[in-house]
C-alpha angles and dihedrals in degrees: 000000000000120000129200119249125196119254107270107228090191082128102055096044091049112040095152100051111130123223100248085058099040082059100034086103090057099044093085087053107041107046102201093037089109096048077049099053090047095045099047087043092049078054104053104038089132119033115200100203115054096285128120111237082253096058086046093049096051096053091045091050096043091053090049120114131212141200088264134033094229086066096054126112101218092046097050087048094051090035083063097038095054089055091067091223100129087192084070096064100038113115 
């Protein structure tokens, strides 16, 4: 059965995290997750919409495949999410 989970307000306590902290929990569990952040940042020095590089950086990023699933960033994220352990998805 589903079961209804409280809205998580990570965003809104912590405007200034960087991208590199908001996925140091991750780094241990998805090897190439640091080449990826530098890559996507590299790509998206200059946004061209409103957004910071960060901001940039974390939806490419979010949107990236790999070769399995399990590397993936999307995938590690839902994957928390799904579990229900907010301590799983805090920076």
């Amino acid at each position: 059965p589903l079961t209804y989970l409280l809205p998580i307000c990570i965003v809104d306590q912590n405007p200034s995290i960087t991208l590199e902290k908001a996925l140091e929990p991750l780094i241990s569990t998805l090897p190439n997750l640091q080449k990826y952040i530098s890559t996507t940042k590299q790509r998206c020095k200059n946004p061209a919409d409103e957004l910071t590089q960060d901001e940039s950086a974390s939806i490419m990023l979010y949107s990236m495949d790999s070769q399995t699933m399990e590397q993936c960033l999307y995938y590690a994220r839902n994957s928390a999410l799904r579990s229900g352990d907010k301590h799983k998805l805090k920076p």
